[in-house]
PDB file of C-alpha atoms and ligand atoms in Angstrom:
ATOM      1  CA  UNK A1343     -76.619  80.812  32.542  1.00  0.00           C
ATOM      2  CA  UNK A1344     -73.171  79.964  33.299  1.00  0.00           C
ATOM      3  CA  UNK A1345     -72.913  76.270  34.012  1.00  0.00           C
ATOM      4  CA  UNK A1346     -74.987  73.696  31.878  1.00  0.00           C
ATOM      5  CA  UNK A1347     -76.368  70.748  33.687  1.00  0.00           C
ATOM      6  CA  UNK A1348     -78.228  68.826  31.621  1.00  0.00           C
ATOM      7  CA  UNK A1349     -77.126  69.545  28.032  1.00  0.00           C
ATOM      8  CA  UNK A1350     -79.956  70.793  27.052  1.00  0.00           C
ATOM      9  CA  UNK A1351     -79.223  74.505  27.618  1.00  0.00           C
ATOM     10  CA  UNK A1352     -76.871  76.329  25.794  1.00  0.00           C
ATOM     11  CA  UNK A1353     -73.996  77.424  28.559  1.00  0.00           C
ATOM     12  CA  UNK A1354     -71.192  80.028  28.714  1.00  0.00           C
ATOM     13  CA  UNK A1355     -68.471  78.371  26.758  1.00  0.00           C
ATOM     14  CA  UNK A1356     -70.347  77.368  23.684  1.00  0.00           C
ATOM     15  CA  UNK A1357     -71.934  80.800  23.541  1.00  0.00           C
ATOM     16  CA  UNK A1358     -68.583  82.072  23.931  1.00  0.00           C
ATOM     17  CA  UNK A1359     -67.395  80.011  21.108  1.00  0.00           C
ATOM     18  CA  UNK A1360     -70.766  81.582  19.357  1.00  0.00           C
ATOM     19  CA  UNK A1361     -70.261  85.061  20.138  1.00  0.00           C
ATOM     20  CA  UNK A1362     -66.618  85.211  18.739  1.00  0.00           C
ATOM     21  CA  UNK A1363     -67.864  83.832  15.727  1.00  0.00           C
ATOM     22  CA  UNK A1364     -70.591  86.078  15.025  1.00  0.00           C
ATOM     23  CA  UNK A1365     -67.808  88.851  15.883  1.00  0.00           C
ATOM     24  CA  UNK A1366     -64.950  87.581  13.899  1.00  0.00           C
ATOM     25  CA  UNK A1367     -66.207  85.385  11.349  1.00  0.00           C
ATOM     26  CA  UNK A1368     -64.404  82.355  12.697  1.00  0.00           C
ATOM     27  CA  UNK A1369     -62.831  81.281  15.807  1.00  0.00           C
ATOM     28  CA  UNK A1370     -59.359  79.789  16.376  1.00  0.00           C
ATOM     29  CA  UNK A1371     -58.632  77.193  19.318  1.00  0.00           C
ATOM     30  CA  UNK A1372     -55.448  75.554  20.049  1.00  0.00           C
ATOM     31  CA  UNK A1373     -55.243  71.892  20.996  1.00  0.00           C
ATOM     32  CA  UNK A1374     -52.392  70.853  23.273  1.00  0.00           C
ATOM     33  CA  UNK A1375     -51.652  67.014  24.196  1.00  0.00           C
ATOM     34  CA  UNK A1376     -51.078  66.704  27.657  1.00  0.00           C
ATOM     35  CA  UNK A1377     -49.013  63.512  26.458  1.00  0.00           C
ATOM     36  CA  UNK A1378     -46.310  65.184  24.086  1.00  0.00           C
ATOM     37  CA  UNK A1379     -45.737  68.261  26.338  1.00  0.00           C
ATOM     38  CA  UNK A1380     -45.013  68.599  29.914  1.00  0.00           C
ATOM     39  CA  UNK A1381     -46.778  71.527  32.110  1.00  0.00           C
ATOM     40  CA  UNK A1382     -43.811  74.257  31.842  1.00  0.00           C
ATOM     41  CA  UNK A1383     -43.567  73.982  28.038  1.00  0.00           C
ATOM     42  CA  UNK A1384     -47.919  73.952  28.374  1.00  0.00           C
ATOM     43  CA  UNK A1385     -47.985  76.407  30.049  1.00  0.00           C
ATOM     44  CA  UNK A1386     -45.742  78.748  27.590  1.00  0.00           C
ATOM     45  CA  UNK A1387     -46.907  77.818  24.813  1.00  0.00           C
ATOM     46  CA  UNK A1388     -50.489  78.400  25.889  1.00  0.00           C
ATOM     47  CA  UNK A1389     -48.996  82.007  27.205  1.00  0.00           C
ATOM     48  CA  UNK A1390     -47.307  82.685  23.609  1.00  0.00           C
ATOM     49  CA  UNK A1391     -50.954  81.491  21.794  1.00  0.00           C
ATOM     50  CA  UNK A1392     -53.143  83.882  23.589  1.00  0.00           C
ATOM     51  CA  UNK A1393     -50.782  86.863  22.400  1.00  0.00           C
ATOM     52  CA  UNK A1394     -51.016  85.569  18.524  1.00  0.00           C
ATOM     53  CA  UNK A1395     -54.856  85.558  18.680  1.00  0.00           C
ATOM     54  CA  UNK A1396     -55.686  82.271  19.499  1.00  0.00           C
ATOM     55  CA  UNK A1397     -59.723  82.317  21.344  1.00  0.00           C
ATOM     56  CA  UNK A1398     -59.475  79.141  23.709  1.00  0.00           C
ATOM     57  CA  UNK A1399     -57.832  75.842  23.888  1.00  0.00           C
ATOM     58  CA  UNK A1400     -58.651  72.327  24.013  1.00  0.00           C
ATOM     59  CA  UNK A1401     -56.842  69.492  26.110  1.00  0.00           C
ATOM     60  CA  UNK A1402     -56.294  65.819  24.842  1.00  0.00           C
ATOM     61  CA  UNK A1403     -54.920  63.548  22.819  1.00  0.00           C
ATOM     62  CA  UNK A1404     -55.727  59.865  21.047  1.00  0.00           C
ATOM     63  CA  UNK A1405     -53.172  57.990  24.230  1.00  0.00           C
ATOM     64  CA  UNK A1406     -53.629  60.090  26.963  1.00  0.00           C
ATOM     65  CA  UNK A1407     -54.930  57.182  29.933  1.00  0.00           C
ATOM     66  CA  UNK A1408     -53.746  59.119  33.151  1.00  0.00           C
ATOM     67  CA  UNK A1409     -56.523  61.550  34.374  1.00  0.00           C
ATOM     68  CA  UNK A1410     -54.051  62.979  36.398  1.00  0.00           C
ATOM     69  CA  UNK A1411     -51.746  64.290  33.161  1.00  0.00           C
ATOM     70  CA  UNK A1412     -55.132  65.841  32.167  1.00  0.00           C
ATOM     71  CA  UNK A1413     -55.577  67.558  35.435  1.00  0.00           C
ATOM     72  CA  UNK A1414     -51.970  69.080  35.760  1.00  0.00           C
ATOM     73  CA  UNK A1415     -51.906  69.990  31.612  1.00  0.00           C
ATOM     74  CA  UNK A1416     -55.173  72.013  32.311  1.00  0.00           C
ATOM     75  CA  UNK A1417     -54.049  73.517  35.536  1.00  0.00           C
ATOM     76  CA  UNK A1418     -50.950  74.940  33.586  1.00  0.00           C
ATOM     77  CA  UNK A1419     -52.773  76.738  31.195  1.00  0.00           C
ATOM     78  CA  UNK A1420     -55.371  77.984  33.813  1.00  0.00           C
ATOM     79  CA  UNK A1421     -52.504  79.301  35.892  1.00  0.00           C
ATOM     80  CA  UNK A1422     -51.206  81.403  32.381  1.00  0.00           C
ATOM     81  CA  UNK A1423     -54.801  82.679  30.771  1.00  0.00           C
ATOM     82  CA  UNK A1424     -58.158  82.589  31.752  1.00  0.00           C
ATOM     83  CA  UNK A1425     -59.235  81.354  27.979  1.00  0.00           C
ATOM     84  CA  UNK A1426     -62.020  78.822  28.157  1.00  0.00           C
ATOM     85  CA  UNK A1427     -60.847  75.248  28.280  1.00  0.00           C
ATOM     86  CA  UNK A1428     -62.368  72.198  26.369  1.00  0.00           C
ATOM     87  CA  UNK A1429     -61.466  68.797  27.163  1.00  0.00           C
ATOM     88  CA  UNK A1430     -61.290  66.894  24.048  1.00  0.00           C
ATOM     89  CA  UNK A1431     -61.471  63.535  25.014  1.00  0.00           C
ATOM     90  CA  UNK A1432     -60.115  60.557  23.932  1.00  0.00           C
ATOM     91  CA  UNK A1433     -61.722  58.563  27.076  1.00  0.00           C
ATOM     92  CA  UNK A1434     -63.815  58.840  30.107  1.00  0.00           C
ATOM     93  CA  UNK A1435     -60.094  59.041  31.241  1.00  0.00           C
ATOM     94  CA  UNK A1436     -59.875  62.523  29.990  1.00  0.00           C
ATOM     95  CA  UNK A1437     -62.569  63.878  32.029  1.00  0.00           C
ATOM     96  CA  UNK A1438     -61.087  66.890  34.285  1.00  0.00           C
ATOM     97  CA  UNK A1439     -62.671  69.126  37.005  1.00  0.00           C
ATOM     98  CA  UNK A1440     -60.398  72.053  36.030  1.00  0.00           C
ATOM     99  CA  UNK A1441     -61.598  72.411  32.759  1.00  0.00           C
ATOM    100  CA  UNK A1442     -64.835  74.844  31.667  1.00  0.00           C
ATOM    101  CA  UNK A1443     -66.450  72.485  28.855  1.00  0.00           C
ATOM    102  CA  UNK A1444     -65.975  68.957  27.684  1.00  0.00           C
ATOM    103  CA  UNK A1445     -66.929  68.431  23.638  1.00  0.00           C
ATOM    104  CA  UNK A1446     -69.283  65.357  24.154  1.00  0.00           C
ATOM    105  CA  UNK A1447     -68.716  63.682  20.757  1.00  0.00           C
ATOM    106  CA  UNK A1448     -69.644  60.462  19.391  1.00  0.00           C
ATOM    107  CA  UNK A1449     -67.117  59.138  16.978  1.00  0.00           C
ATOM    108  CA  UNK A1450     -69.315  58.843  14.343  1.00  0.00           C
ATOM    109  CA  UNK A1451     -67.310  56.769  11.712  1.00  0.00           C
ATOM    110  CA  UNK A1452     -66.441  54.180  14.540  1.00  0.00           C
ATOM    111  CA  UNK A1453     -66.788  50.363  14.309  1.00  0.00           C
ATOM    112  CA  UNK A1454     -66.977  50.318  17.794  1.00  0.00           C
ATOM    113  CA  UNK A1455     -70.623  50.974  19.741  1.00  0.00           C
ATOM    114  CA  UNK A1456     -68.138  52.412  22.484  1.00  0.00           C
ATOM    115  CA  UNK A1457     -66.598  55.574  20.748  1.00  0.00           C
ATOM    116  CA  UNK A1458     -70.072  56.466  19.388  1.00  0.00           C
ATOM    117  CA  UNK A1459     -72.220  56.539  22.702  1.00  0.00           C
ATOM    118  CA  UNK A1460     -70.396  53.972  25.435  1.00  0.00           C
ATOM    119  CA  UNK A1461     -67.338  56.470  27.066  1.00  0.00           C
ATOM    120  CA  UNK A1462     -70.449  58.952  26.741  1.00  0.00           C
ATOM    121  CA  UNK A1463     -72.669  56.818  29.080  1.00  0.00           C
ATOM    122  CA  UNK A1464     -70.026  55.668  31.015  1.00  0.00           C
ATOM    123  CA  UNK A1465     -68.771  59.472  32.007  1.00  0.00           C
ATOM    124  CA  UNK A1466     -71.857  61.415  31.844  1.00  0.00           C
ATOM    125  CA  UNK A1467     -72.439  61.348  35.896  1.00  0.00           C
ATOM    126  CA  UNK A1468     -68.802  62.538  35.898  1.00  0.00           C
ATOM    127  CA  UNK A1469     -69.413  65.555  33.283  1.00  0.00           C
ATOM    128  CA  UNK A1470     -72.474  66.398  35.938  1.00  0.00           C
ATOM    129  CA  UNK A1471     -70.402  65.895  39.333  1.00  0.00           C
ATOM    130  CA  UNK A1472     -67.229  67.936  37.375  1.00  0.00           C
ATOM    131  CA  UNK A1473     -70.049  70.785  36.457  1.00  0.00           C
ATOM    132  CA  UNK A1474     -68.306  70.608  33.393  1.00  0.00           C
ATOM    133  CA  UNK A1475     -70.232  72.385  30.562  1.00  0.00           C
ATOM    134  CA  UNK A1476     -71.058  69.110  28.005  1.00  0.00           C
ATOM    135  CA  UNK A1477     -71.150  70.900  24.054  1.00  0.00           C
ATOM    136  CA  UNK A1478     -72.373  67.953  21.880  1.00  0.00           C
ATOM    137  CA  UNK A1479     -70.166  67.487  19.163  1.00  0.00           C
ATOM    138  CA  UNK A1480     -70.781  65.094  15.735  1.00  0.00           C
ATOM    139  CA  UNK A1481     -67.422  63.665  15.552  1.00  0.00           C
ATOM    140  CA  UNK A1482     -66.081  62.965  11.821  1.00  0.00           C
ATOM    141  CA  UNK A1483     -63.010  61.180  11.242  1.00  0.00           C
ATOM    142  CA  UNK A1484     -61.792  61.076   7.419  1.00  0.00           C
ATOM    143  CA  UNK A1485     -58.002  59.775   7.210  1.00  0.00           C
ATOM    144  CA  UNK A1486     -57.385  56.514   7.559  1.00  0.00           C
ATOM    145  CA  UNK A1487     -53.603  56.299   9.050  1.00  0.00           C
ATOM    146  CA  UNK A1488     -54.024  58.744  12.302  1.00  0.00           C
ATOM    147  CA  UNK A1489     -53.423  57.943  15.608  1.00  0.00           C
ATOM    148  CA  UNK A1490     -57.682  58.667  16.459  1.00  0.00           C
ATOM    149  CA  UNK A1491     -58.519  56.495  13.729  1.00  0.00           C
ATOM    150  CA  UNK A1492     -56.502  53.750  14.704  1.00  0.00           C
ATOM    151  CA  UNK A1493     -57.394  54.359  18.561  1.00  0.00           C
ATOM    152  CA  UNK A1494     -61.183  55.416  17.680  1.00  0.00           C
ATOM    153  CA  UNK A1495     -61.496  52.468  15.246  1.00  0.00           C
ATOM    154  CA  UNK A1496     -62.752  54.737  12.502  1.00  0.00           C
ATOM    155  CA  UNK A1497     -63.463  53.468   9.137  1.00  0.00           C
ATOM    156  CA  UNK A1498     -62.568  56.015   7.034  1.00  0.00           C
ATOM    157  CA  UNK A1499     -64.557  57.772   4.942  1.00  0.00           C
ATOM    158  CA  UNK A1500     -63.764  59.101   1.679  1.00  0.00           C
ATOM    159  CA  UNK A1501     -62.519  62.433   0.940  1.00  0.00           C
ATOM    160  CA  UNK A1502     -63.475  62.602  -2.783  1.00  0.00           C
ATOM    161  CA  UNK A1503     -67.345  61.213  -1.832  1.00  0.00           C
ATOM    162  CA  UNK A1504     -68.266  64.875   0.036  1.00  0.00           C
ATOM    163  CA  UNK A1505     -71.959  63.761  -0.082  1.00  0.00           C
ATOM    164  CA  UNK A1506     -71.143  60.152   2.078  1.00  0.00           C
ATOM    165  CA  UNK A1507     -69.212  62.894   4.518  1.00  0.00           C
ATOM    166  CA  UNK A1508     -72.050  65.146   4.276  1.00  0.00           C
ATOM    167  CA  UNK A1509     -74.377  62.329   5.317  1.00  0.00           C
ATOM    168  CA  UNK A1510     -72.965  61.949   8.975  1.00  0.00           C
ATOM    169  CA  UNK A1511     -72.484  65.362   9.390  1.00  0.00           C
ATOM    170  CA  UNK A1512     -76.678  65.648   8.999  1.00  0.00           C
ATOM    171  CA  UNK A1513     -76.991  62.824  10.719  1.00  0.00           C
ATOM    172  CA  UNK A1514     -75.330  64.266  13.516  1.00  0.00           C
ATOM    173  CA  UNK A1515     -77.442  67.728  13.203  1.00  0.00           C
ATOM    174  CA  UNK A1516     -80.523  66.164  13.254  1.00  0.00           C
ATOM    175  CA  UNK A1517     -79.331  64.451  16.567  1.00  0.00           C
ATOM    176  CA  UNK A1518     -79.087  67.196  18.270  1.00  0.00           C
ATOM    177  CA  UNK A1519     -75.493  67.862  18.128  1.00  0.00           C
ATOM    178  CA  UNK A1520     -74.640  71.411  18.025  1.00  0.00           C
ATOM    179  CA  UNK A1521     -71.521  71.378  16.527  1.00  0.00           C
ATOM    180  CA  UNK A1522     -69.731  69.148  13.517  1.00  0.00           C
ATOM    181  CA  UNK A1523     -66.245  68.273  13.391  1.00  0.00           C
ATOM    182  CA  UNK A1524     -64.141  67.162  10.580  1.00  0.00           C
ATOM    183  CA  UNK A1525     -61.193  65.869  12.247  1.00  0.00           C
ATOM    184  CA  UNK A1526     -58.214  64.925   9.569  1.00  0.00           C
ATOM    185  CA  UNK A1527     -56.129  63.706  12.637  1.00  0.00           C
ATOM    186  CA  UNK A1528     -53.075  65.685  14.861  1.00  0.00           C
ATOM    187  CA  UNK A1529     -50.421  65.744  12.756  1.00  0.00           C
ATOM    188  CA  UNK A1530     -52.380  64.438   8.847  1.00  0.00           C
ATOM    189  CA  UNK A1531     -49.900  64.942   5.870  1.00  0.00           C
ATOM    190  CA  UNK A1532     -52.541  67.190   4.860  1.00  0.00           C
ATOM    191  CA  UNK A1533     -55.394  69.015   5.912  1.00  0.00           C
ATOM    192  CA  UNK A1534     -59.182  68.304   5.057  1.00  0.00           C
ATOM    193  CA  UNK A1535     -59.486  68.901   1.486  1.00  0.00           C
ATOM    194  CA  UNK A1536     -61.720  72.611   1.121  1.00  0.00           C
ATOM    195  CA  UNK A1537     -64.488  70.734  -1.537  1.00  0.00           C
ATOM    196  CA  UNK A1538     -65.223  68.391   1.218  1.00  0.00           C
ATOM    197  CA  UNK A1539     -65.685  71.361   3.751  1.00  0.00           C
ATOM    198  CA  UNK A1540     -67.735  72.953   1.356  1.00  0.00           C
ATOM    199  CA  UNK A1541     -70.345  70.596   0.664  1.00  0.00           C
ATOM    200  CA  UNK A1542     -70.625  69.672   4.407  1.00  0.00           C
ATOM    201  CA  UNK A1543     -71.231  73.433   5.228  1.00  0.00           C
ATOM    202  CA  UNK A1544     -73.849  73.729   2.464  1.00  0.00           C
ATOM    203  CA  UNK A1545     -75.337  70.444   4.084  1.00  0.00           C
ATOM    204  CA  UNK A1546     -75.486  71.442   7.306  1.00  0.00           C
ATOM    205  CA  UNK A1547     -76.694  74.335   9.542  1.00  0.00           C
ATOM    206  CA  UNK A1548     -74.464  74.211  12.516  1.00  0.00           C
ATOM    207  CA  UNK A1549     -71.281  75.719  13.243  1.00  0.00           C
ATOM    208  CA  UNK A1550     -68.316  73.334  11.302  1.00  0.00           C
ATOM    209  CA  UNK A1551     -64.842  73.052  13.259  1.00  0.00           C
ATOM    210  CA  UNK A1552     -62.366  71.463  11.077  1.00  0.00           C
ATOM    211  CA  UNK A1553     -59.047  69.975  12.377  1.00  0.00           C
ATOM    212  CA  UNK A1554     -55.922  68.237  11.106  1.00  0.00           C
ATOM    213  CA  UNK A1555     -52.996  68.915   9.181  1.00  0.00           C
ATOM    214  CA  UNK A1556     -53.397  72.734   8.857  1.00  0.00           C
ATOM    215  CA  UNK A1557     -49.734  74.044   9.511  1.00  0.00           C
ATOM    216  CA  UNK A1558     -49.805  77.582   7.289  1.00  0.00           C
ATOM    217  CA  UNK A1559     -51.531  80.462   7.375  1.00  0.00           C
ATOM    218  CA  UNK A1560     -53.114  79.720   3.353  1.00  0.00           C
ATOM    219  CA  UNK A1561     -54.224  76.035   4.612  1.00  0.00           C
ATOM    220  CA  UNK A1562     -56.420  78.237   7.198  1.00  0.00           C
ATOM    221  CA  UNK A1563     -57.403  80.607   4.883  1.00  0.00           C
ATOM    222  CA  UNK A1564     -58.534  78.049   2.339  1.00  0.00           C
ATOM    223  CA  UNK A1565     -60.694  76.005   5.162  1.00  0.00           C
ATOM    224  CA  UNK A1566     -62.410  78.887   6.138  1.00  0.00           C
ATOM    225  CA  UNK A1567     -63.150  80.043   2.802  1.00  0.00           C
ATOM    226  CA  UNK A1568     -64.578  76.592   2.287  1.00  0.00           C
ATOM    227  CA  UNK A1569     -66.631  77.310   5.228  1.00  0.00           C
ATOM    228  CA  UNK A1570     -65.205  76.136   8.230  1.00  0.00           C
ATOM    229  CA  UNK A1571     -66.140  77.375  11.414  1.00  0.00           C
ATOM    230  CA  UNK A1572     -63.618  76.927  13.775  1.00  0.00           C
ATOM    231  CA  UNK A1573     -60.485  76.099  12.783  1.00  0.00           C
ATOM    232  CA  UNK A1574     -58.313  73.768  15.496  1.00  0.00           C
ATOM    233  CA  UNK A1575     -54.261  73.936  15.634  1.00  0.00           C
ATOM    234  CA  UNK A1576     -51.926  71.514  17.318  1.00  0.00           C
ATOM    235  CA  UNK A1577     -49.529  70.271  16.278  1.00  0.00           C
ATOM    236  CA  UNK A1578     -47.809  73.842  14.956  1.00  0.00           C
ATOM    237  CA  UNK A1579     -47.776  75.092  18.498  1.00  0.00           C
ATOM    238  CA  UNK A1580     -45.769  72.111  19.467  1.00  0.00           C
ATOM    239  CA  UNK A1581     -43.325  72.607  16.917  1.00  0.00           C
ATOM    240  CA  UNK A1582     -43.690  76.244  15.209  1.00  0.00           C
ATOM    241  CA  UNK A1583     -45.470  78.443  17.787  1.00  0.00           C
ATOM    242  CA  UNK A1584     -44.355  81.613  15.844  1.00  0.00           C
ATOM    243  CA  UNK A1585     -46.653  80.503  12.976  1.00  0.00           C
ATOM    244  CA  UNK A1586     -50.025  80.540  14.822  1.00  0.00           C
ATOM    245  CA  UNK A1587     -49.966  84.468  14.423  1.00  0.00           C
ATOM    246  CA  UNK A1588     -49.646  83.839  10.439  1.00  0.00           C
ATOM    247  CA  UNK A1589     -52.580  81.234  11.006  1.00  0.00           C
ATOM    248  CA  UNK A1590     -54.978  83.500  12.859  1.00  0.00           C
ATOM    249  CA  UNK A1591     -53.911  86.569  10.745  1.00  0.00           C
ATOM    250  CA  UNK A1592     -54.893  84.787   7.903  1.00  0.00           C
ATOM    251  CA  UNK A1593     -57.930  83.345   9.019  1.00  0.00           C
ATOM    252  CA  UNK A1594     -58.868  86.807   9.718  1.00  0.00           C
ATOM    253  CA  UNK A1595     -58.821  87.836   6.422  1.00  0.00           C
ATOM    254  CA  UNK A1596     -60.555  85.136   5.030  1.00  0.00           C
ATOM    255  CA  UNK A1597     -63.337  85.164   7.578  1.00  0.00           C
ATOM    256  CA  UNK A1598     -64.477  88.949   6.636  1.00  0.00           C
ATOM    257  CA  UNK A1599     -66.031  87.471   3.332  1.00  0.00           C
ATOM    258  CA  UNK A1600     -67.994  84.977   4.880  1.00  0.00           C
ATOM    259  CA  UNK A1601     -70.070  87.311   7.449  1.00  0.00           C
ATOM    260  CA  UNK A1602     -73.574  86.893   5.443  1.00  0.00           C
ATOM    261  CA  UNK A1603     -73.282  82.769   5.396  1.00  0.00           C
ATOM    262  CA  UNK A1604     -72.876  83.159   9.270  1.00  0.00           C
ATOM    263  CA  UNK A1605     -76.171  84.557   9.973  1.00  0.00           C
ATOM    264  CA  UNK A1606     -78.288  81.313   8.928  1.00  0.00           C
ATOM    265  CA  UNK A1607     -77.194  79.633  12.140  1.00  0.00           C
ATOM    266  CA  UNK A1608     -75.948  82.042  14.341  1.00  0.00           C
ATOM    267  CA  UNK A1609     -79.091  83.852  14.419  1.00  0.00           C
ATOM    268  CA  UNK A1610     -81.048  80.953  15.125  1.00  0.00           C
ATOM    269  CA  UNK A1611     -79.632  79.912  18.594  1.00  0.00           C
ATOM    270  CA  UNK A1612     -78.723  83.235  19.485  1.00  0.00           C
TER     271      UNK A1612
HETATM  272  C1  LIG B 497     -56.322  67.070  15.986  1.00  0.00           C
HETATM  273  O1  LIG B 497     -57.545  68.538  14.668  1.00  0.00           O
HETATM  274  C2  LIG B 497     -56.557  68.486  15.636  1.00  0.00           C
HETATM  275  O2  LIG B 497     -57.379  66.525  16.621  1.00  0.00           O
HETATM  276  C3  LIG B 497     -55.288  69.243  15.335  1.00  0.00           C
HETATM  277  O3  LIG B 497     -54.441  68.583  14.410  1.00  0.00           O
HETATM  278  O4  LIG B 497     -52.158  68.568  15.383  1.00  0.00           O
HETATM  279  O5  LIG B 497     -52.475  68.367  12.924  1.00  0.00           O
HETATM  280  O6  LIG B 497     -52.905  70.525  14.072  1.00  0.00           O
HETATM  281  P1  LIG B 497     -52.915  69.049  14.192  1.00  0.00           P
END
């Protein structure tokens, strides 16, 4: 099927997302902030990614409140590659028409009832009216001094208590939600520390993107190792484009050990 209406079917993007990872051993997306860059520098930049190996992007940022810069960020990269787009919103302002798939997360670690299931009641007739493909995403927040945590009212969670991590991320499985992400923030000092990836992989059985702070090809190599997933750039496209080649090259490499730990969930959905 190629649009999902309810949710409860598995549609084209996420098996996309699937596919690439049973092929490669891990898939690469690019995140670009509508708010930080304007739609000719987008739509570069989202040129220049496709060429180092990036597999899709994703659209949003913690202060993005105009649907409109949404709209036009998307409609720059649709113009330059025909890449799935994910909105990754901040808000039922980031909702788009233009893009192919929204993550529906619920900010897991927030205080507030709104970032875990409110913006998701409040836009879901809009996700359905957009035909926008809705992937349910378990939505982890670890550092404390990020621009989502502070927005998202996280509480963060520990990095050296991987079981307390862990915990959500099950949580979130047994929920339903098909994909876990452990988001360090756009722009952390560092990235999510690999022990912490590791115990949440051996928690869980679904497919582990991890986000934040990862500006060198080793910091990829090391997640994936770990056993992330999907591994989610933005910041060094903004400021270091040339680097996302080393990033995906690397990942590469590291993802060809890790083909037998794949099967346990990509099989199963599959
Ligand atoms: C943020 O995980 C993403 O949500 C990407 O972070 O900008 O630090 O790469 P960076």
């Amino acid at each position: 099927m190629n649009r999902c209406e309810t949710g409860f079917r598995i549609g084209k993007t996420e098996n996309y997302l699937v596919n690439k990872l049973r092929e490669k051993g891990f898939v690469h997306l690019t995140l670009f902030d509508p708010e930080v860059l304007d739609t000719r520098n987008l739509a570069k930049l989202a040129e220049r990614s496709e060429e180092m190996g990036t597999d899709g992007f994703m659209v949003g940022g913690s202060t993005v409140y105009f649907k409109e810069m949404m709209d036009e960020a998307i409609k720059a990269i649709k113009s330059v590659s025909d890449l799935p787009v994910i909105i990754f919103p901040s808000n039922i302002t980031s909702l788009s028409p233009y893009a192919d798939a929204v993550f529906y997360m619920s900010l897991l670690n927030s205080l507030e009832w709104w970032f875990i299931l409110g913006a998701q009641i409040h836009g879901s007739f809009m996700v359905k009216e957009y035909h926008l493909e809705p992937i349910p995403v378990g939505y982890v927040v670890i550092k404390g001094e990020t621009s989502v945590a502070t927005v998202g009212r996280a509480f963060p969670l520990p990095e050296n208590k991987p079981n307390i991590v862990a915990s959500y991320a099950l949580a979130a499985q047994m929920l339903g939600m098909r994909l876990i992400y452990l988001e360090a923030g756009s722009g952390a000092e560092s990235p999510i520390p690999p022990n912490l990836i590791r115990v949440v992989r051996k928690t869980v059985d679904v497919p582990l993107i991890v986000g934040g702070g990862i500006r060198s090809g080793q910091a990829a190599a090391q997640a994936i190792r770990a056993g992330a997933d999907i591994i989610v750039t933005g910041t060094l496209a903004e400021h270091d484009p040339q680097k996302l080649a080393e990033v995906v090259e690397y990942s590469r490499e590291a993802a060809k050990e890790r083909a037998p730990a794949l099967s346990r969930y990509i099989d199963a959905r599959l």
